[in-house]
């Protein structure tokens, strides 16, 4: 429970991302990253198990489904699409579901960026589908697609955009998931090792293209109890931890000092005591509550400190940048 004291609160997230446009790109884990961020911008709660497991729904916590999902046919094929968007008076968050880091569909997404509002933050991961669904010998194609994607992204987005490449989280020894169709079940036993190799390639390339790479595989290596039974996805506490690491990194990039240790509230302390007692008695720990107490803080002048979850931070000295257009006349403005 000590790690919960470092979680970013609703108030902190709302202030940090004030007048920001955030784009999340990736698979079902990245969709949960998007959902947790949307939830945190509105209230102090965790995602429910139903929210974590749902895909393609028409609406989630005041967001809307723009494309794909239940607007078409739900399936587990590589052609699955899902575009979601949340918009409030001062926040804009969008999600694109990906099954490959660079493809014809990705080119259409990049064209959206080229022709319309440029995001302030782009959070990306694409790996598991890339290395399992297209070819047994995935290394060459994955490396080439990463090169193409990073190169195009750097050309289209302004220098001020914070691009964060997420390294894929640890897979279990026995896995199952939507991407693991019967044709590739034989790959399940060694896919976790392929992920480690793919993380090395993608992290190295992201650094070479001067992007920030956050190593969630390393960060969650001792938090495997947060991984769900399918060996792929993670629980709501893990996703709040992911959100907090990403927001803390964005704060560092923008020169905003977030407290490294937030004061534990009475609720958090009591929950920790209950879990400690349960562990002492060797009984199963209680289920995590979906309520998180808020904590107030003041934005202070930035003081540089090493960030333990980042391979290399490219933007530590960059100034705060906040262009935002609350009303866009394009196909994504449904509010």
XYZ file of C-alpha atoms in Angstrom:
335
model
C 0.000 0.000 0.000
C 2.984 2.329 0.311
C 2.951 2.787 -3.462
C -0.609 4.147 -3.281
C 0.749 7.256 -1.558
C 2.520 8.143 -4.810
C -0.596 7.920 -6.971
C -1.617 11.123 -8.721
C -4.966 12.462 -7.547
C -7.935 13.719 -9.541
C -7.085 17.333 -8.731
C -3.457 16.921 -9.746
C -4.354 15.211 -13.032
C -6.996 17.800 -13.855
C -4.622 20.706 -13.241
C -1.664 19.120 -15.012
C -3.669 18.317 -18.166
C -5.652 21.566 -18.149
C -6.212 22.640 -21.791
C -4.283 19.612 -23.051
C -5.035 17.228 -25.907
C -3.873 13.699 -25.059
C -3.835 10.810 -27.542
C -3.432 7.161 -26.479
C -2.537 4.595 -29.138
C -2.348 0.842 -28.710
C -4.029 -2.415 -27.778
C -6.456 -3.404 -25.024
C -3.978 -2.529 -22.262
C -3.579 0.944 -23.754
C -7.375 1.190 -23.913
C -7.417 0.636 -20.149
C -4.720 3.340 -19.838
C -7.071 5.688 -21.707
C -10.045 4.687 -19.556
C -8.202 5.177 -16.280
C -7.030 8.621 -17.373
C -10.560 9.634 -18.427
C -11.913 8.402 -15.098
C -9.223 10.173 -13.070
C -9.914 13.485 -14.829
C -13.460 13.322 -13.466
C -13.400 11.586 -10.073
C -11.311 9.802 -7.422
C -12.183 6.228 -8.318
C -10.627 3.104 -9.743
C -11.920 1.344 -12.818
C -14.327 -1.487 -12.096
C -13.681 -4.999 -13.369
C -16.523 -4.564 -15.850
C -15.008 -1.355 -17.200
C -11.608 -3.011 -17.535
C -13.043 -5.963 -19.456
C -15.394 -4.052 -21.757
C -14.483 -3.056 -25.290
C -16.221 -1.124 -28.002
C -19.059 0.177 -25.785
C -20.984 3.254 -26.966
C -20.036 5.325 -23.927
C -17.649 5.118 -20.998
C -17.685 7.769 -18.237
C -19.008 10.560 -20.475
C -16.834 9.665 -23.478
C -18.201 8.483 -26.806
C -17.364 5.872 -29.396
C -16.373 7.590 -32.639
C -15.545 4.673 -34.895
C -15.564 0.869 -34.824
C -16.418 -1.048 -31.664
C -20.095 -1.877 -31.373
C -20.839 0.533 -34.236
C -19.627 -2.343 -36.400
C -18.944 -6.002 -35.595
C -16.936 -6.870 -32.466
C -14.202 -9.391 -33.264
C -10.601 -10.346 -32.445
C -9.160 -9.935 -35.919
C -6.346 -7.642 -36.986
C -8.881 -5.410 -38.759
C -10.651 -4.501 -35.490
C -11.056 -0.756 -35.024
C -12.063 1.370 -32.064
C -11.727 5.141 -31.740
C -12.933 6.806 -28.540
C -12.928 10.396 -27.334
C -13.551 12.227 -24.071
C -14.015 15.984 -24.067
C -14.748 18.391 -21.243
C -14.450 22.172 -21.052
C -10.672 21.909 -20.500
C -9.622 18.363 -21.449
C -9.526 16.357 -24.644
C -8.465 12.690 -24.636
C -8.640 10.341 -27.626
C -7.895 6.632 -28.071
C -7.098 4.642 -31.220
C -6.993 0.839 -31.051
C -3.991 -0.571 -32.906
C -3.044 -4.070 -34.022
C 0.153 -2.976 -35.786
C 2.530 -0.099 -35.151
C 2.639 0.931 -38.808
C 0.020 0.052 -41.407
C -2.426 1.637 -43.805
C -4.703 2.319 -40.846
C -1.858 3.970 -38.916
C -1.195 6.205 -41.901
C -4.815 7.364 -41.720
C -4.368 8.133 -38.008
C -1.218 10.128 -38.748
C -3.153 11.986 -41.432
C -5.652 13.008 -38.736
C -2.755 14.550 -36.827
C -1.419 16.243 -39.957
C -4.696 17.898 -40.945
C -6.210 18.766 -37.581
C -5.385 19.645 -33.998
C -1.920 18.541 -32.899
C -1.816 16.582 -29.625
C 0.169 17.848 -26.645
C 0.838 14.314 -25.402
C 0.976 11.042 -27.357
C 1.153 7.795 -25.345
C 1.958 4.794 -27.544
C 2.515 1.061 -27.353
C 2.210 -1.579 -30.046
C 3.943 -4.896 -29.602
C 2.033 -8.065 -28.725
C -0.152 -8.091 -31.849
C 2.837 -7.092 -34.017
C 5.013 -10.007 -32.929
C 2.330 -12.705 -32.837
C -0.314 -12.161 -35.524
C 1.577 -11.361 -38.708
C 4.699 -13.503 -38.959
C 6.712 -16.050 -37.013
C 9.853 -14.190 -37.995
C 8.621 -10.863 -36.683
C 11.917 -9.095 -35.934
C 12.627 -7.543 -39.336
C 9.053 -6.370 -39.985
C 8.652 -4.966 -36.471
C 11.921 -3.019 -36.642
C 11.084 -1.621 -40.081
C 7.581 -0.613 -39.012
C 8.923 1.073 -35.889
C 11.355 3.078 -38.016
C 8.589 4.168 -40.383
C 6.199 5.067 -37.596
C 8.706 7.044 -35.522
C 9.966 8.881 -38.601
C 6.470 9.862 -39.754
C 5.394 10.848 -36.256
C 8.395 13.132 -35.801
C 7.693 14.807 -39.153
C 4.029 15.464 -38.407
C 4.030 16.496 -34.753
C 5.585 19.737 -33.481
C 8.701 19.617 -31.350
C 6.679 20.612 -28.286
C 4.554 17.444 -28.364
C 5.528 15.018 -25.633
C 5.766 11.538 -27.173
C 5.925 8.681 -24.649
C 6.642 5.162 -25.876
C 5.475 2.564 -23.334
C 7.477 -0.638 -23.191
C 5.207 -3.689 -23.001
C 4.425 -5.041 -19.555
C 5.461 -8.579 -18.474
C 3.410 -11.451 -19.847
C 2.589 -14.538 -17.828
C 3.912 -18.037 -18.467
C 0.417 -19.152 -19.450
C -1.524 -16.566 -21.392
C -4.825 -16.169 -23.137
C -6.426 -13.138 -24.697
C -8.306 -11.731 -27.647
C -5.184 -11.551 -29.796
C -4.301 -15.213 -29.082
C -6.441 -16.920 -31.703
C -6.158 -20.733 -32.119
C -3.772 -20.374 -35.062
C -1.049 -18.895 -32.851
C -1.671 -20.676 -29.535
C 1.588 -22.573 -30.030
C 3.431 -19.268 -29.586
C 2.035 -18.608 -26.113
C 4.799 -20.394 -24.199
C 7.632 -18.233 -25.530
C 5.782 -14.987 -26.260
C 6.881 -13.456 -22.955
C 10.514 -13.821 -24.066
C 9.712 -12.304 -27.457
C 8.236 -9.312 -25.639
C 11.521 -8.739 -23.810
C 13.399 -8.783 -27.113
C 10.840 -6.514 -28.772
C 11.062 -4.089 -25.832
C 14.805 -3.828 -26.358
C 14.359 -2.967 -30.032
C 11.512 -0.485 -29.534
C 13.092 1.220 -26.509
C 16.409 1.637 -28.308
C 14.721 3.056 -31.409
C 12.502 5.407 -29.407
C 15.608 6.776 -27.723
C 17.368 7.142 -31.081
C 14.413 9.194 -32.366
C 14.616 11.365 -29.213
C 11.346 10.125 -27.758
C 10.741 9.279 -24.127
C 10.574 5.562 -23.327
C 8.887 4.438 -20.108
C 9.889 0.895 -19.140
C 6.754 -0.611 -17.630
C 8.185 -4.115 -18.045
C 10.907 -3.215 -15.559
C 8.607 -1.169 -13.354
C 6.060 -3.993 -12.864
C 8.516 -6.880 -12.553
C 7.786 -7.109 -8.804
C 4.048 -6.369 -9.120
C 2.996 -9.552 -10.892
C 0.201 -10.112 -8.367
C -1.550 -7.221 -10.129
C -1.651 -9.182 -13.378
C -4.981 -10.821 -14.146
C -5.501 -14.538 -14.655
C -5.235 -14.313 -18.438
C -1.535 -13.492 -18.053
C -1.849 -10.378 -20.223
C -4.049 -7.737 -18.633
C -3.710 -5.950 -15.287
C -6.018 -4.896 -12.463
C -7.353 -1.451 -11.623
C -4.639 -0.621 -9.065
C -1.920 -1.394 -11.625
C -3.582 0.906 -14.124
C -3.779 3.748 -11.632
C -0.072 3.199 -11.040
C 0.547 3.381 -14.815
C -1.441 6.617 -15.035
C 0.504 8.100 -12.141
C 3.896 7.230 -13.653
C 2.874 8.759 -16.985
C 1.554 11.950 -15.389
C 4.589 12.291 -13.155
C 6.779 11.977 -16.220
C 4.732 14.594 -18.108
C 5.047 16.929 -15.132
C 8.811 16.499 -15.160
C 8.927 17.196 -18.900
C 6.877 20.376 -18.480
C 8.799 21.653 -15.479
C 6.055 21.073 -12.923
C 6.985 19.591 -9.543
C 4.556 16.946 -8.321
C 5.061 15.661 -4.766
C 7.006 12.415 -4.840
C 5.109 11.122 -1.812
C 1.532 12.192 -1.275
C 0.282 12.177 2.283
C -1.724 9.041 3.047
C -5.278 9.784 4.119
C -7.071 8.030 6.932
C -8.869 5.841 4.382
C -5.612 4.691 2.786
C -3.988 3.983 6.152
C -6.951 1.912 7.318
C -6.991 -0.085 4.092
C -3.272 -0.728 4.449
C -3.761 -1.946 8.021
C -6.499 -4.325 6.911
C -4.295 -5.792 4.176
C -1.305 -6.067 6.515
C -3.436 -7.922 9.023
C -4.743 -10.209 6.287
C -1.227 -11.010 5.104
C -0.097 -11.685 8.662
C -2.923 -14.191 9.117
C -2.056 -15.755 5.744
C -5.541 -15.152 4.396
C -6.452 -13.641 1.082
C -6.268 -9.865 0.925
C -9.561 -7.936 0.656
C -10.677 -6.637 -2.685
C -9.476 -3.154 -3.530
C -12.035 -0.412 -3.090
C -12.898 1.687 -6.127
C -12.629 4.917 -4.103
C -9.370 6.793 -3.750
C -9.111 9.718 -1.327
C -8.028 13.005 -2.863
C -5.021 15.026 -1.779
C -4.332 18.709 -2.242
C -1.050 20.081 -3.438
C 0.455 23.219 -4.875
C 2.352 23.371 -8.118
C 5.875 24.416 -7.251
C 8.867 25.484 -9.340
C 10.413 22.453 -10.981
C 13.399 20.849 -9.308
C 15.117 18.253 -11.457
C 15.404 14.741 -10.073
C 16.208 11.406 -11.714
C 13.161 9.539 -12.974
C 13.420 5.862 -12.137
C 10.963 4.620 -14.772
C 12.400 6.295 -17.872
C 15.170 5.001 -20.103
C 16.012 8.544 -21.064
C 14.026 11.749 -20.679
C 14.411 13.889 -23.763
C 12.408 16.869 -22.580
C 13.509 17.733 -19.044
C 14.183 21.373 -19.945
C 11.211 21.957 -22.229
C 8.840 24.820 -21.436
C 5.175 24.293 -20.622
C 3.167 24.303 -23.843
C -0.625 24.458 -23.878
C -2.317 25.134 -27.212
C -5.919 23.994 -27.174
C -8.978 24.527 -29.297
C -12.144 23.518 -27.381
C -14.329 23.439 -30.521
C -13.148 21.558 -33.589
C -15.159 21.403 -36.792
C -14.267 17.906 -37.826
C -15.608 14.390 -37.499
C -14.314 13.990 -33.926
C -16.267 16.887 -32.391
C -19.434 15.209 -31.177
C -20.111 17.516 -28.243
